[in-house]
PDB file of C-alpha atoms and ligand atoms in Angstrom:
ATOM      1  CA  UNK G 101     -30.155  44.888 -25.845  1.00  0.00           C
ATOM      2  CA  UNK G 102     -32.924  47.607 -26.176  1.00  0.00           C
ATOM      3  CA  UNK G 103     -31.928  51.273 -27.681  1.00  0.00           C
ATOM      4  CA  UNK G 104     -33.915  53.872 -26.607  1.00  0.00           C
ATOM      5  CA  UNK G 105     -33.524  57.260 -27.722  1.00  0.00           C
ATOM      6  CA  UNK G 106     -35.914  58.966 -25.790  1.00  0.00           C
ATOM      7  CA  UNK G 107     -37.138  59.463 -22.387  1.00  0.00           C
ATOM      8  CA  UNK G 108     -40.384  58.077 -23.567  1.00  0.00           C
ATOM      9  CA  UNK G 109     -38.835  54.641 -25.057  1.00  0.00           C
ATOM     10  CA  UNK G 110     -36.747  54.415 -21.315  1.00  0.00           C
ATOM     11  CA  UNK G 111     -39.755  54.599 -19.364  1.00  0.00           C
ATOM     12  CA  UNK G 112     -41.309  52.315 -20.915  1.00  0.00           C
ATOM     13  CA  UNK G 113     -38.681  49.522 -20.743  1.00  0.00           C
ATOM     14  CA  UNK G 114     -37.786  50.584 -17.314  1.00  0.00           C
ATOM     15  CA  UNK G 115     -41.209  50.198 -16.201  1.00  0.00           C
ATOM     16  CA  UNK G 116     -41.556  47.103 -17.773  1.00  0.00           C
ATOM     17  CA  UNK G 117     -38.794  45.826 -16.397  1.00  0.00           C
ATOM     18  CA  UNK G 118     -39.760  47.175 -12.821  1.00  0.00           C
ATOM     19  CA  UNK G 119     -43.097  45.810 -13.287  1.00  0.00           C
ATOM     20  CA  UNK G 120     -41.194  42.294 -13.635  1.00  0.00           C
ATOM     21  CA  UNK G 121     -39.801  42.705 -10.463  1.00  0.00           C
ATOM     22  CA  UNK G 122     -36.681  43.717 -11.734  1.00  0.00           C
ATOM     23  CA  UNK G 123     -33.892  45.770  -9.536  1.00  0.00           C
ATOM     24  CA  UNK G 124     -32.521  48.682 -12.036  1.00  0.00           C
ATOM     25  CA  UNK G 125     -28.958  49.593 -12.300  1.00  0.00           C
ATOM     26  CA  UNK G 126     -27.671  52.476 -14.007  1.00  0.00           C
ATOM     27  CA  UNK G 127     -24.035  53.380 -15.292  1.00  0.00           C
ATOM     28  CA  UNK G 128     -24.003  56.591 -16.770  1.00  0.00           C
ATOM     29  CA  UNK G 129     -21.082  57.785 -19.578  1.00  0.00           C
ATOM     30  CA  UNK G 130     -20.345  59.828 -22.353  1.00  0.00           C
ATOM     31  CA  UNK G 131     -19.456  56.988 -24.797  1.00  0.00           C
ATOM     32  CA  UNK G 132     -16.141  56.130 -26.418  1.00  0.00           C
ATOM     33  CA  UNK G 133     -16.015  53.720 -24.083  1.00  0.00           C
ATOM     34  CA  UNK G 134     -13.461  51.077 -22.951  1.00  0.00           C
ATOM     35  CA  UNK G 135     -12.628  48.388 -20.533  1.00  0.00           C
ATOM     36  CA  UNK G 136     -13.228  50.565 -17.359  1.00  0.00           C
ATOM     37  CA  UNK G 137     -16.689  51.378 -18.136  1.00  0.00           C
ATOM     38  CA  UNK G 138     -17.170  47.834 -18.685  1.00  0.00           C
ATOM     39  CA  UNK G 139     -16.043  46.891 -15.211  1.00  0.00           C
ATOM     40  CA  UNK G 140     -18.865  49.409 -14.067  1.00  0.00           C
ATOM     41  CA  UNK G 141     -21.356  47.302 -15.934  1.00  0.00           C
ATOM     42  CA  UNK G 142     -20.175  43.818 -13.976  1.00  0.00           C
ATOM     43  CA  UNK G 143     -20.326  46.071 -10.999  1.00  0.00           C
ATOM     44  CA  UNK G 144     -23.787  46.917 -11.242  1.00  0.00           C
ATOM     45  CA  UNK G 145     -24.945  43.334 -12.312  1.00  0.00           C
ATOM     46  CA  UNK G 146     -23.996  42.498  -9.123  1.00  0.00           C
ATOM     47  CA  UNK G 147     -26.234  44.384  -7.219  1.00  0.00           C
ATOM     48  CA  UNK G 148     -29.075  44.841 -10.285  1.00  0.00           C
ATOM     49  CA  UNK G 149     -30.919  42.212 -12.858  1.00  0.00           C
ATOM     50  CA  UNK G 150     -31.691  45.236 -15.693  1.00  0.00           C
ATOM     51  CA  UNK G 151     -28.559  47.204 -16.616  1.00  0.00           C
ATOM     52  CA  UNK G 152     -29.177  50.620 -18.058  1.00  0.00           C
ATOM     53  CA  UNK G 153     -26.124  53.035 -19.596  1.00  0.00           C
ATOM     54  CA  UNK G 154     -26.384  56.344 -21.091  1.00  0.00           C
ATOM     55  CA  UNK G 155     -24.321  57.387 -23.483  1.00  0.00           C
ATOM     56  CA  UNK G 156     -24.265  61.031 -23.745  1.00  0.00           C
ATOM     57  CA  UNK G 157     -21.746  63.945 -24.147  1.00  0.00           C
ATOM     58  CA  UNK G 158     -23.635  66.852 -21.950  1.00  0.00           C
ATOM     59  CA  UNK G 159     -22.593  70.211 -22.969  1.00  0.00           C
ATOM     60  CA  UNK G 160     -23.099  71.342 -19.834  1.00  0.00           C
ATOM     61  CA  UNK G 161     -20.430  70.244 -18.284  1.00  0.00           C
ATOM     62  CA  UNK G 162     -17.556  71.322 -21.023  1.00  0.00           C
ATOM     63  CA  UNK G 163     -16.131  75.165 -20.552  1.00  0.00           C
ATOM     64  CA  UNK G 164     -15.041  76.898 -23.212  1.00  0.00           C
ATOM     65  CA  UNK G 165     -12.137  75.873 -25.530  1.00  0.00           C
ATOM     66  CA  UNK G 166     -12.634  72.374 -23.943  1.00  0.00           C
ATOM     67  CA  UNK G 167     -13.181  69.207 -26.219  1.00  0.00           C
ATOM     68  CA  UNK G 168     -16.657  69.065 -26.204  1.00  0.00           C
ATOM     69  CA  UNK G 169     -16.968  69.228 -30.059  1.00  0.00           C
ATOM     70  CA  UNK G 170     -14.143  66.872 -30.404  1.00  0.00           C
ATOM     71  CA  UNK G 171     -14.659  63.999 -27.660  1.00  0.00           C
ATOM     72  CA  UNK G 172     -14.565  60.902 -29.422  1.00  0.00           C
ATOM     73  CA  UNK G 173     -18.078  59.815 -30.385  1.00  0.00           C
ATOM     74  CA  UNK G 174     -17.960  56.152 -31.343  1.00  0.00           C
ATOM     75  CA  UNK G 175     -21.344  55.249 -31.092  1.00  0.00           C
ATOM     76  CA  UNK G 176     -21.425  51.956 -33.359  1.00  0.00           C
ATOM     77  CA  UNK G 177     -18.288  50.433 -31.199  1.00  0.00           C
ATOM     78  CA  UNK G 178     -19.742  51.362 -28.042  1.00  0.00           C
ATOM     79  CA  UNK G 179     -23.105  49.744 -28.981  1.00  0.00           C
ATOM     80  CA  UNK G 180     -21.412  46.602 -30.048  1.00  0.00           C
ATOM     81  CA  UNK G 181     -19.324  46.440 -26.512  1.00  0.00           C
ATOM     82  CA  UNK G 182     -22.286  47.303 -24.398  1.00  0.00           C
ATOM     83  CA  UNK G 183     -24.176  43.658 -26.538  1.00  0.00           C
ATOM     84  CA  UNK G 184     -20.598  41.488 -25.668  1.00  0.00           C
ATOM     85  CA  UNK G 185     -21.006  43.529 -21.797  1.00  0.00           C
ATOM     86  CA  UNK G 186     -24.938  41.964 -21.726  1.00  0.00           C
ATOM     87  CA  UNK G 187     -26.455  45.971 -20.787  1.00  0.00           C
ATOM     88  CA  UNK G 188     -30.036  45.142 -21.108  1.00  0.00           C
ATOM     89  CA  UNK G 189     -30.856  49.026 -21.954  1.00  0.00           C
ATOM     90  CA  UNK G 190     -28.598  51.589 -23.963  1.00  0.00           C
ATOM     91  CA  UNK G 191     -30.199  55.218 -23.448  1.00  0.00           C
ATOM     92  CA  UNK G 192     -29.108  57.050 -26.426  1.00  0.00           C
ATOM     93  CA  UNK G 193     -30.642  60.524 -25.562  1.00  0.00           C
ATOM     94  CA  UNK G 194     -30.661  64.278 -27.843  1.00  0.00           C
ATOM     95  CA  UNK G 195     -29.881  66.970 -25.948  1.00  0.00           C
ATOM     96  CA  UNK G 196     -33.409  68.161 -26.165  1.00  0.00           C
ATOM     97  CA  UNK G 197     -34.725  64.429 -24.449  1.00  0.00           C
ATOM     98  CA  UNK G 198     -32.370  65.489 -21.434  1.00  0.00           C
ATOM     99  CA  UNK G 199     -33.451  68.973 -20.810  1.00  0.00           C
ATOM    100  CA  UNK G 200     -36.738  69.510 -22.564  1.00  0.00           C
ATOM    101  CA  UNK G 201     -35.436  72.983 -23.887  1.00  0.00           C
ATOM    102  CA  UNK G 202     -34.210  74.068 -20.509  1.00  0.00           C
ATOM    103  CA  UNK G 203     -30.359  73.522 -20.214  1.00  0.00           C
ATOM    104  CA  UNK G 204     -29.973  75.826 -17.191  1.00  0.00           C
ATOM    105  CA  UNK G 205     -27.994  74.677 -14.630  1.00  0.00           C
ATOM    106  CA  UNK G 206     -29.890  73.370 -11.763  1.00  0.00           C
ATOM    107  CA  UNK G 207     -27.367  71.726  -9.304  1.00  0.00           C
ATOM    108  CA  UNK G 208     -24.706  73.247  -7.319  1.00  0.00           C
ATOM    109  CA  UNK G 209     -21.971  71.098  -6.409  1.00  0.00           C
ATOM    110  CA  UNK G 210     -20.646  74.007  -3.566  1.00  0.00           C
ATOM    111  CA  UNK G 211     -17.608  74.365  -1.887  1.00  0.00           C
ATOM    112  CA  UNK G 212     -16.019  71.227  -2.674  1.00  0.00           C
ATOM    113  CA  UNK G 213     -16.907  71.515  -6.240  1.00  0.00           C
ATOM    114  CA  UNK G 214     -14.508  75.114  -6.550  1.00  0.00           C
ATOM    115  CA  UNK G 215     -11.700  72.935  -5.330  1.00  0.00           C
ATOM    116  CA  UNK G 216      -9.121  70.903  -7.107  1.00  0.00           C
ATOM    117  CA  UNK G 217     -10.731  69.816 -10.853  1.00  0.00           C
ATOM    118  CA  UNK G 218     -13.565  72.651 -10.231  1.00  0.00           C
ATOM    119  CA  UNK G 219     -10.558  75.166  -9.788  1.00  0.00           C
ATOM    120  CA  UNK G 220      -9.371  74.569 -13.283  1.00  0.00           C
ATOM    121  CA  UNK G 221     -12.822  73.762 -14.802  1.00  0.00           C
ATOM    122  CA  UNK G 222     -15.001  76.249 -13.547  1.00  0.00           C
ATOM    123  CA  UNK G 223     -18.848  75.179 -13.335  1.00  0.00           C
ATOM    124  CA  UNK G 224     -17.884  71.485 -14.734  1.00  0.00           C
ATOM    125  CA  UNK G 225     -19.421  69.775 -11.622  1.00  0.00           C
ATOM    126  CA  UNK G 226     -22.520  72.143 -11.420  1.00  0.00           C
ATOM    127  CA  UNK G 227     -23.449  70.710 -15.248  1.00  0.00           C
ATOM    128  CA  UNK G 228     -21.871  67.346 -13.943  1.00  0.00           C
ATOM    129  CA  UNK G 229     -24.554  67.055 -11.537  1.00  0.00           C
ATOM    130  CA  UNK G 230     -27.242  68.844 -13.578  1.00  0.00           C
ATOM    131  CA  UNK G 231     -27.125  66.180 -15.427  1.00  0.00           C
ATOM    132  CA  UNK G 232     -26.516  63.428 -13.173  1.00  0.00           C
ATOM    133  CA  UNK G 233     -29.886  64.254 -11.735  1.00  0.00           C
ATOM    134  CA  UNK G 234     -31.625  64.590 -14.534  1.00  0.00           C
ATOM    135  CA  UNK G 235     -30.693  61.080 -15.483  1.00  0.00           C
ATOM    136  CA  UNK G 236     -31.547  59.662 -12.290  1.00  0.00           C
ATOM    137  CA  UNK G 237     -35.073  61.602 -12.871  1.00  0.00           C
ATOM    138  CA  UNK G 238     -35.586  59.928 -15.976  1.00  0.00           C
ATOM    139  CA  UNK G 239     -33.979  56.173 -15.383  1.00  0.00           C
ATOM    140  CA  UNK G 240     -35.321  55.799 -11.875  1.00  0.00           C
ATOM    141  CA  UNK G 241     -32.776  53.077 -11.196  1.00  0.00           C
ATOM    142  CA  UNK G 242     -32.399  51.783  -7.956  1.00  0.00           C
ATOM    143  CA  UNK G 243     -28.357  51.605  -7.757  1.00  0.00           C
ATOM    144  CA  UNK G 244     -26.214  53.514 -10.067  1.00  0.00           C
ATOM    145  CA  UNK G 245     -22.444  53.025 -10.277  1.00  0.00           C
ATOM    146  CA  UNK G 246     -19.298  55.490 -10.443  1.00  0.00           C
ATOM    147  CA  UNK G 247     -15.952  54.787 -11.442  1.00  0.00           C
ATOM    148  CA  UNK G 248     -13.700  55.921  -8.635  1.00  0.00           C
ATOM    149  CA  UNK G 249     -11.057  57.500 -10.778  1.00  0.00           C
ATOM    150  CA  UNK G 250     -13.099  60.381 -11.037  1.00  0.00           C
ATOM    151  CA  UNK G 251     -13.214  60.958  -6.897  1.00  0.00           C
ATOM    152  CA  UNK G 252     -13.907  64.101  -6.738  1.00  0.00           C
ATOM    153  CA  UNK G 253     -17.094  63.097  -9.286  1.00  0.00           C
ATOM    154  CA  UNK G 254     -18.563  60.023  -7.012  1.00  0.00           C
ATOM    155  CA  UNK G 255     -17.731  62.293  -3.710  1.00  0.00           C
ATOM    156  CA  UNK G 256     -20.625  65.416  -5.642  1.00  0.00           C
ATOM    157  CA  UNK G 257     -22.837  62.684  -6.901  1.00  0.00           C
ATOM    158  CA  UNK G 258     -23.054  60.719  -3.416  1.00  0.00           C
ATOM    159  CA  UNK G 259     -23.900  63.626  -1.774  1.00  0.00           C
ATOM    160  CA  UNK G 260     -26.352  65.316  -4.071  1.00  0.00           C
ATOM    161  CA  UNK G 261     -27.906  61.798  -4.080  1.00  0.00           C
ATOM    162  CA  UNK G 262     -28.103  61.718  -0.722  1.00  0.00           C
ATOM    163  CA  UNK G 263     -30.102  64.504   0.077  1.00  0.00           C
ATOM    164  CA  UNK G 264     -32.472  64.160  -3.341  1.00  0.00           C
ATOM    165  CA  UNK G 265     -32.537  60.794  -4.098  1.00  0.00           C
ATOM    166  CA  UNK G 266     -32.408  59.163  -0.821  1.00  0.00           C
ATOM    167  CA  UNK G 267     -33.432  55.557  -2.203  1.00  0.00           C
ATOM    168  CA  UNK G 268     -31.239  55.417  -4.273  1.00  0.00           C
ATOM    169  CA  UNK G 269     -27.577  53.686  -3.813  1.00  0.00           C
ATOM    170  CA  UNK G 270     -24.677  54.912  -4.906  1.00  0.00           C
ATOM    171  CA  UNK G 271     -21.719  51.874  -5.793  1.00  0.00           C
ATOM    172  CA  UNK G 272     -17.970  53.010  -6.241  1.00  0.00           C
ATOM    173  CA  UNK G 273     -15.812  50.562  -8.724  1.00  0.00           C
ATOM    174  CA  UNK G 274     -12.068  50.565  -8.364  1.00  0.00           C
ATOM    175  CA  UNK G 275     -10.088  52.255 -11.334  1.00  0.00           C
ATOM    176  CA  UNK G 276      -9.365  49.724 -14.145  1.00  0.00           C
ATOM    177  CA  UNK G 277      -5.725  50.565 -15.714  1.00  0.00           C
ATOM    178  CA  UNK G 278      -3.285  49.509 -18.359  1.00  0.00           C
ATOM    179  CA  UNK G 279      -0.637  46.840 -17.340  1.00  0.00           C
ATOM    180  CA  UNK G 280       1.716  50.083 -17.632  1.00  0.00           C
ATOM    181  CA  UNK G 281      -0.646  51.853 -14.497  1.00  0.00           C
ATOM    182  CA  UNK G 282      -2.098  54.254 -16.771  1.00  0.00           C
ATOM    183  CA  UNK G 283      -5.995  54.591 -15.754  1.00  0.00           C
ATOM    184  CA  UNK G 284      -8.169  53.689 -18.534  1.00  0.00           C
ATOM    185  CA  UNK G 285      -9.970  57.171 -19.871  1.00  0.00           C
ATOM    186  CA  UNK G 286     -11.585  57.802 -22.945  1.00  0.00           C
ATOM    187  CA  UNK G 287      -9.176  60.765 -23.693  1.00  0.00           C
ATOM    188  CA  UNK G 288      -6.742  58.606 -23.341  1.00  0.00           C
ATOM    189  CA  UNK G 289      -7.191  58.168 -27.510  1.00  0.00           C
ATOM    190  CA  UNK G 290      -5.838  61.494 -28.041  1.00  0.00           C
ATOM    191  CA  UNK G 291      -2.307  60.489 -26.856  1.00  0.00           C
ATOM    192  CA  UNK G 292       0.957  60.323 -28.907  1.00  0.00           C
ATOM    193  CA  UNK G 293       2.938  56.973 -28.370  1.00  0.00           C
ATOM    194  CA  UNK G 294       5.590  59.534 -26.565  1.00  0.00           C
ATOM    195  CA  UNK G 295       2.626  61.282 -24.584  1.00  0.00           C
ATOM    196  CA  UNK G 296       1.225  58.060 -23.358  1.00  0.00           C
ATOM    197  CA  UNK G 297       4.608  57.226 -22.190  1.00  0.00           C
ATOM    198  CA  UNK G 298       4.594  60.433 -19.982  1.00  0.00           C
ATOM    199  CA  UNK G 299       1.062  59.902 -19.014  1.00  0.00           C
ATOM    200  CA  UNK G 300       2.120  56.895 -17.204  1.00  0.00           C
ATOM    201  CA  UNK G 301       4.206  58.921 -15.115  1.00  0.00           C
ATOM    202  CA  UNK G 302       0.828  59.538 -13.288  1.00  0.00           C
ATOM    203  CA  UNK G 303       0.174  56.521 -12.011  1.00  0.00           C
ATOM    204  CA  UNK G 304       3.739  56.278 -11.307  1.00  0.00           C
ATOM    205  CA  UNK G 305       4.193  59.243  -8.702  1.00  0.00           C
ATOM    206  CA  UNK G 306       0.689  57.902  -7.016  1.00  0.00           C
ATOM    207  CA  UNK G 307       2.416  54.636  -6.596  1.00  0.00           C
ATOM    208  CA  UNK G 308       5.482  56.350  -5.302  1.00  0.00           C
ATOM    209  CA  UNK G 309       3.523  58.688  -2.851  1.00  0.00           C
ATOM    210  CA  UNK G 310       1.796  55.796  -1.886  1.00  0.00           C
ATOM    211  CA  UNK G 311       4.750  53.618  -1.125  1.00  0.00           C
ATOM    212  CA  UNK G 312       6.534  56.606   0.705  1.00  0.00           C
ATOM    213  CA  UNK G 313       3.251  57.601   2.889  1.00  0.00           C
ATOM    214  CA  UNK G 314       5.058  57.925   6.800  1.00  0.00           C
ATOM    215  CA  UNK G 315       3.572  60.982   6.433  1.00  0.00           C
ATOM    216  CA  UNK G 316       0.992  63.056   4.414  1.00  0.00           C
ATOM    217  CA  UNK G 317       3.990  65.618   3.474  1.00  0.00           C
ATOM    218  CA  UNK G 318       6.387  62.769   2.635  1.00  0.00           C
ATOM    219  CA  UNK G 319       3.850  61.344  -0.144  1.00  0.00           C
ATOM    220  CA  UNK G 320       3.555  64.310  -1.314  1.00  0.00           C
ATOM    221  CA  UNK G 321       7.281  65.115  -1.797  1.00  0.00           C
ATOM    222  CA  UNK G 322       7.762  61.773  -3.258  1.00  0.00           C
ATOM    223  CA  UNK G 323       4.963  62.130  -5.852  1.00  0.00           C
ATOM    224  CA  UNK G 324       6.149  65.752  -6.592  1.00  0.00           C
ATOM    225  CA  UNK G 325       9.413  64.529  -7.373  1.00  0.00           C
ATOM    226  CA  UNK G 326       8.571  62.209  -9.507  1.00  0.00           C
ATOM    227  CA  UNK G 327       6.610  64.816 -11.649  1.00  0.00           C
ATOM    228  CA  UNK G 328       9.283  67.257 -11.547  1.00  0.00           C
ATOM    229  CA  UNK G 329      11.263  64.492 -13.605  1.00  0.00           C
ATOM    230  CA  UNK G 330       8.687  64.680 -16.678  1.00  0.00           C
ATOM    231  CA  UNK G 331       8.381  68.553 -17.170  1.00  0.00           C
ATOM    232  CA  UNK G 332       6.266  67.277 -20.741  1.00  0.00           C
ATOM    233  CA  UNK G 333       3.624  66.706 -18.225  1.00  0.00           C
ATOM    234  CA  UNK G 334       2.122  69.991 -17.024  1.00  0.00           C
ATOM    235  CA  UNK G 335       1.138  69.396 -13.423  1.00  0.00           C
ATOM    236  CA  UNK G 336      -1.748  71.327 -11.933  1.00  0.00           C
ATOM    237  CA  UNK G 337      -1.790  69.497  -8.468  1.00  0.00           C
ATOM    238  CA  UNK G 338      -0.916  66.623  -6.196  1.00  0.00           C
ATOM    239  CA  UNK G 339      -2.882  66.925  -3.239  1.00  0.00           C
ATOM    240  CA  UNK G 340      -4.254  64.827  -0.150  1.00  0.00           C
ATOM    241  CA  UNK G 341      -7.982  64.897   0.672  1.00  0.00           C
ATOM    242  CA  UNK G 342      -9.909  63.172   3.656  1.00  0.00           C
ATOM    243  CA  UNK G 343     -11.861  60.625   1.284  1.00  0.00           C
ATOM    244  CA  UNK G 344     -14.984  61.238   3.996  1.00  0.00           C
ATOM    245  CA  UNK G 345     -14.723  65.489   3.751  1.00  0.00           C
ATOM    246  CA  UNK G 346     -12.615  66.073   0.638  1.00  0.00           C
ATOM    247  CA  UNK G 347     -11.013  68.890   2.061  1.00  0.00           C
ATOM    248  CA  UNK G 348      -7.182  68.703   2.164  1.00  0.00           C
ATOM    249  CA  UNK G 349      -5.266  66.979   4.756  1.00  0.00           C
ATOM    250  CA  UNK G 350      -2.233  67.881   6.705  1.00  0.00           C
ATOM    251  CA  UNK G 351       0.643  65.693   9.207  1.00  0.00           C
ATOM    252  CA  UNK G 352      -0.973  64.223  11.676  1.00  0.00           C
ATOM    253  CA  UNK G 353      -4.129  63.461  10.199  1.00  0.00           C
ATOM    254  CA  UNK G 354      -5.173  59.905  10.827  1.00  0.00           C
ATOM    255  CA  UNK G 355      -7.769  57.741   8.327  1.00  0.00           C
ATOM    256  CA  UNK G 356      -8.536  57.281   4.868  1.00  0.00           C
ATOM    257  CA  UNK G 357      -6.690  59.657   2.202  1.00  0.00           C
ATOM    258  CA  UNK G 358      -7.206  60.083  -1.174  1.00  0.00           C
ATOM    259  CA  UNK G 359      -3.896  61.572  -3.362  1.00  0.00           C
ATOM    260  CA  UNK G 360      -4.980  63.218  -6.584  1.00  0.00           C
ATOM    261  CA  UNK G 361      -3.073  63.938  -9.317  1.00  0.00           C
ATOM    262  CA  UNK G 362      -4.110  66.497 -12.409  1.00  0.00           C
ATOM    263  CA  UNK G 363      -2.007  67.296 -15.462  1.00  0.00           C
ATOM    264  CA  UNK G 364      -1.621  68.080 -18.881  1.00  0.00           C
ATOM    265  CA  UNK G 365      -0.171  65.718 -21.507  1.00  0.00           C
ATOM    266  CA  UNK G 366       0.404  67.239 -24.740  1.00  0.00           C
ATOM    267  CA  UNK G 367      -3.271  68.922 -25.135  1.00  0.00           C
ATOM    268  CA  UNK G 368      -4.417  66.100 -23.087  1.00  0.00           C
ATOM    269  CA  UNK G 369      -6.244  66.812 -19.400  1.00  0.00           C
ATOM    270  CA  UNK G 370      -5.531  63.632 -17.347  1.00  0.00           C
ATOM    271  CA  UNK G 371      -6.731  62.723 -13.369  1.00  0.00           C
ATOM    272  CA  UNK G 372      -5.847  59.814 -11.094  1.00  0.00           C
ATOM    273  CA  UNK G 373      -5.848  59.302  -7.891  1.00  0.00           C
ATOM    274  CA  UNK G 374      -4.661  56.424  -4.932  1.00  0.00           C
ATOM    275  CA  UNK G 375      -6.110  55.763  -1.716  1.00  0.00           C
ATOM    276  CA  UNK G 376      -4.287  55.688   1.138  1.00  0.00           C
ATOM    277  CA  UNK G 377      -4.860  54.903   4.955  1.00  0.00           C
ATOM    278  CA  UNK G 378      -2.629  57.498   7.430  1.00  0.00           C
TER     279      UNK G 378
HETATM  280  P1  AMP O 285     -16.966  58.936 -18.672  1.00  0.00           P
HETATM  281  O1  AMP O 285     -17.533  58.216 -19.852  1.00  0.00           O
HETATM  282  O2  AMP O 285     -15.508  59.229 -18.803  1.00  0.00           O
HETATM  283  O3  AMP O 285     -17.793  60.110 -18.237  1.00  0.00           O
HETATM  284  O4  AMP O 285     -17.026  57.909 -17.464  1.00  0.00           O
HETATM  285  C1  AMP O 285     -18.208  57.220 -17.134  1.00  0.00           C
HETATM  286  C2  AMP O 285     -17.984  56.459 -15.867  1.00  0.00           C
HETATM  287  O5  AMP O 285     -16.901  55.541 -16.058  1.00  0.00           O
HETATM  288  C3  AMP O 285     -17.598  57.352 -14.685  1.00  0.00           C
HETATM  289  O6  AMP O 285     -18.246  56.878 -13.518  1.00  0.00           O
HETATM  290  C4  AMP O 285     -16.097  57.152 -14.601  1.00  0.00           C
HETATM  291  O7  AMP O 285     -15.582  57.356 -13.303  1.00  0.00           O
HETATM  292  C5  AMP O 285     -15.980  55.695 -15.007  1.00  0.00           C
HETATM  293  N1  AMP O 285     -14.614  55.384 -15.460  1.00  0.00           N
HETATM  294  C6  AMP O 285     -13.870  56.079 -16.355  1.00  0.00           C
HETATM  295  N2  AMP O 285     -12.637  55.520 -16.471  1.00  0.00           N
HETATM  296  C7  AMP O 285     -12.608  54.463 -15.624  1.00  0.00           C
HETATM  297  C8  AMP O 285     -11.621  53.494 -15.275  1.00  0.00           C
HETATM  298  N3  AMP O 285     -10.396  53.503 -15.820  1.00  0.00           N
HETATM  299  N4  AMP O 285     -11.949  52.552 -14.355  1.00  0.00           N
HETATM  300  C9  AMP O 285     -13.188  52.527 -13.791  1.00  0.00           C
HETATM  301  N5  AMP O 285     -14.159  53.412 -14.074  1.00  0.00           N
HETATM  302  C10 AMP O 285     -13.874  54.369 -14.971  1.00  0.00           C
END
């Protein structure tokens, strides 16, 4: 596996690779990674033959008194899972490599990006996308994957990529989770034993809404309830989206759902989500 730390080093294996006749795949994180980001990786090496992921914590995308200066940086593991994972590429860039000295934001993720994870993280998906895009500028890859527990993530990126990076496909991989139904996450490492017992009570009310789903208000009740049982976790929202608009759904709506699910555990800010078909 190549390291490259800077957009110079990248271009130059990604060309070379290109010029090979080579199809490029990209999986972008922020490191401390685990299982699910691995999945992303088999993902892409289905649809690509030189796997690129960037590791990098953007700034950007952290508001104040978030964990930006304490997310887990665990760059010697990560490099040693990305070898056993074959990535052909790890792009290990500075901040200054990603934005040349100009880290103003330069995407705006809209409407959809004030709702739901946007409401409680104000201007997190306008520096998600920033620097989504600037990746994209900088790998060139020719698929890039998304894990789908971050929805309302791969919903922004999809459509920011469709309109300015129109070659480019976007792949969704299903959630990976622990046998308990917790969804992998790299905060996930900041749990107690007791507060990754109530964390699991996430997965749990999706599963519940998602057995109990004659209607979009009776999933929702059923989830709620389930949530209202662990009053440890702080829950911001259950809600129902249309997975093709995002916008929230009501009875009688008929197609593809997605029910989301935010909360805090302990000092820990955790999101799932569960499709389901009305
Ligand atoms: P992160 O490093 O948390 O920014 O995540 C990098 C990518 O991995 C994003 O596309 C996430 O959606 C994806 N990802 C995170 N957790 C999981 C998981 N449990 N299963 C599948 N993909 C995931």
């Amino acid at each position: 596996m190549i390291t490259a730390k800077t957009g110079e080093a990248l271009a130059a294996a990604v060309g070379a690779a290109k010029a090979a006749g080579k199809k490029v795949g990209f999986v972008p994180t922020m490191g401390a990674l685990h299982e699910g980001h691995l999945s992303l990786i088999a993902e892409a090496k289905k649809h690509a033959d030189f796997i690129v992921v960037s590791i990098f914590v953007n700034p950007l995308q952290f508001g104040a008194g978030e964990d930006f200066e304490k997310y887990p940086r665990t760059i010697d593991a990560d490099s040693a899972l990305l070898q056993s994972a074959a990535a052909d590429l790890l792009f290990l860039p500075t901040v200054n490599d990603v934005y040349q000295g100009n880290t103003e934001i330069t995407q705006q993720a809209g409407h959809i990006g004030e709702l739901f994870e946007g409401a409680s993280r104000p201007g997190h998906f306008d520096g998600m996308l920033t620097v989504v895009a600037r990746l994209f500028e900088l790998v060139q890859p020719d698929i890039a994957v998304f894990g789908a527990k971050d929805a309302q993530q791969v919903f922004l990126v999809r459509q920011m990529a469709a309109k300015q990076f129109a070659k480019l496909r976007i792949i969704e991989a299903p959630t990976l989770r622990e046998p308990s139904g917790l969804a992998l996450s790299s905060r996930n490492r900041y749990l107690s034993q007791h507060e990754h017992a109530v964390a699991t009570q996430l997965s749990a009310a999706l599963r519940v809404g998602h057995a109990t789903a004659t209607s979009p208000s009776a999933a929702l009740e059923s989830a709620r309830t389930v949530m209202h049982k662990v009053p440890e976790a702080k829950l911001d929202y259950i809600a129902l989206v249309d997975a093709n608009s995002f916008e929230a759904i009501q009875d009688g709506f008929k197609g593809r759902a997605l029910m989301l699910i935010a909360a805090v555990v302990g000092t820990t800010r955790l999101i799932d989500n569960i499709e389901i078909v009305f």
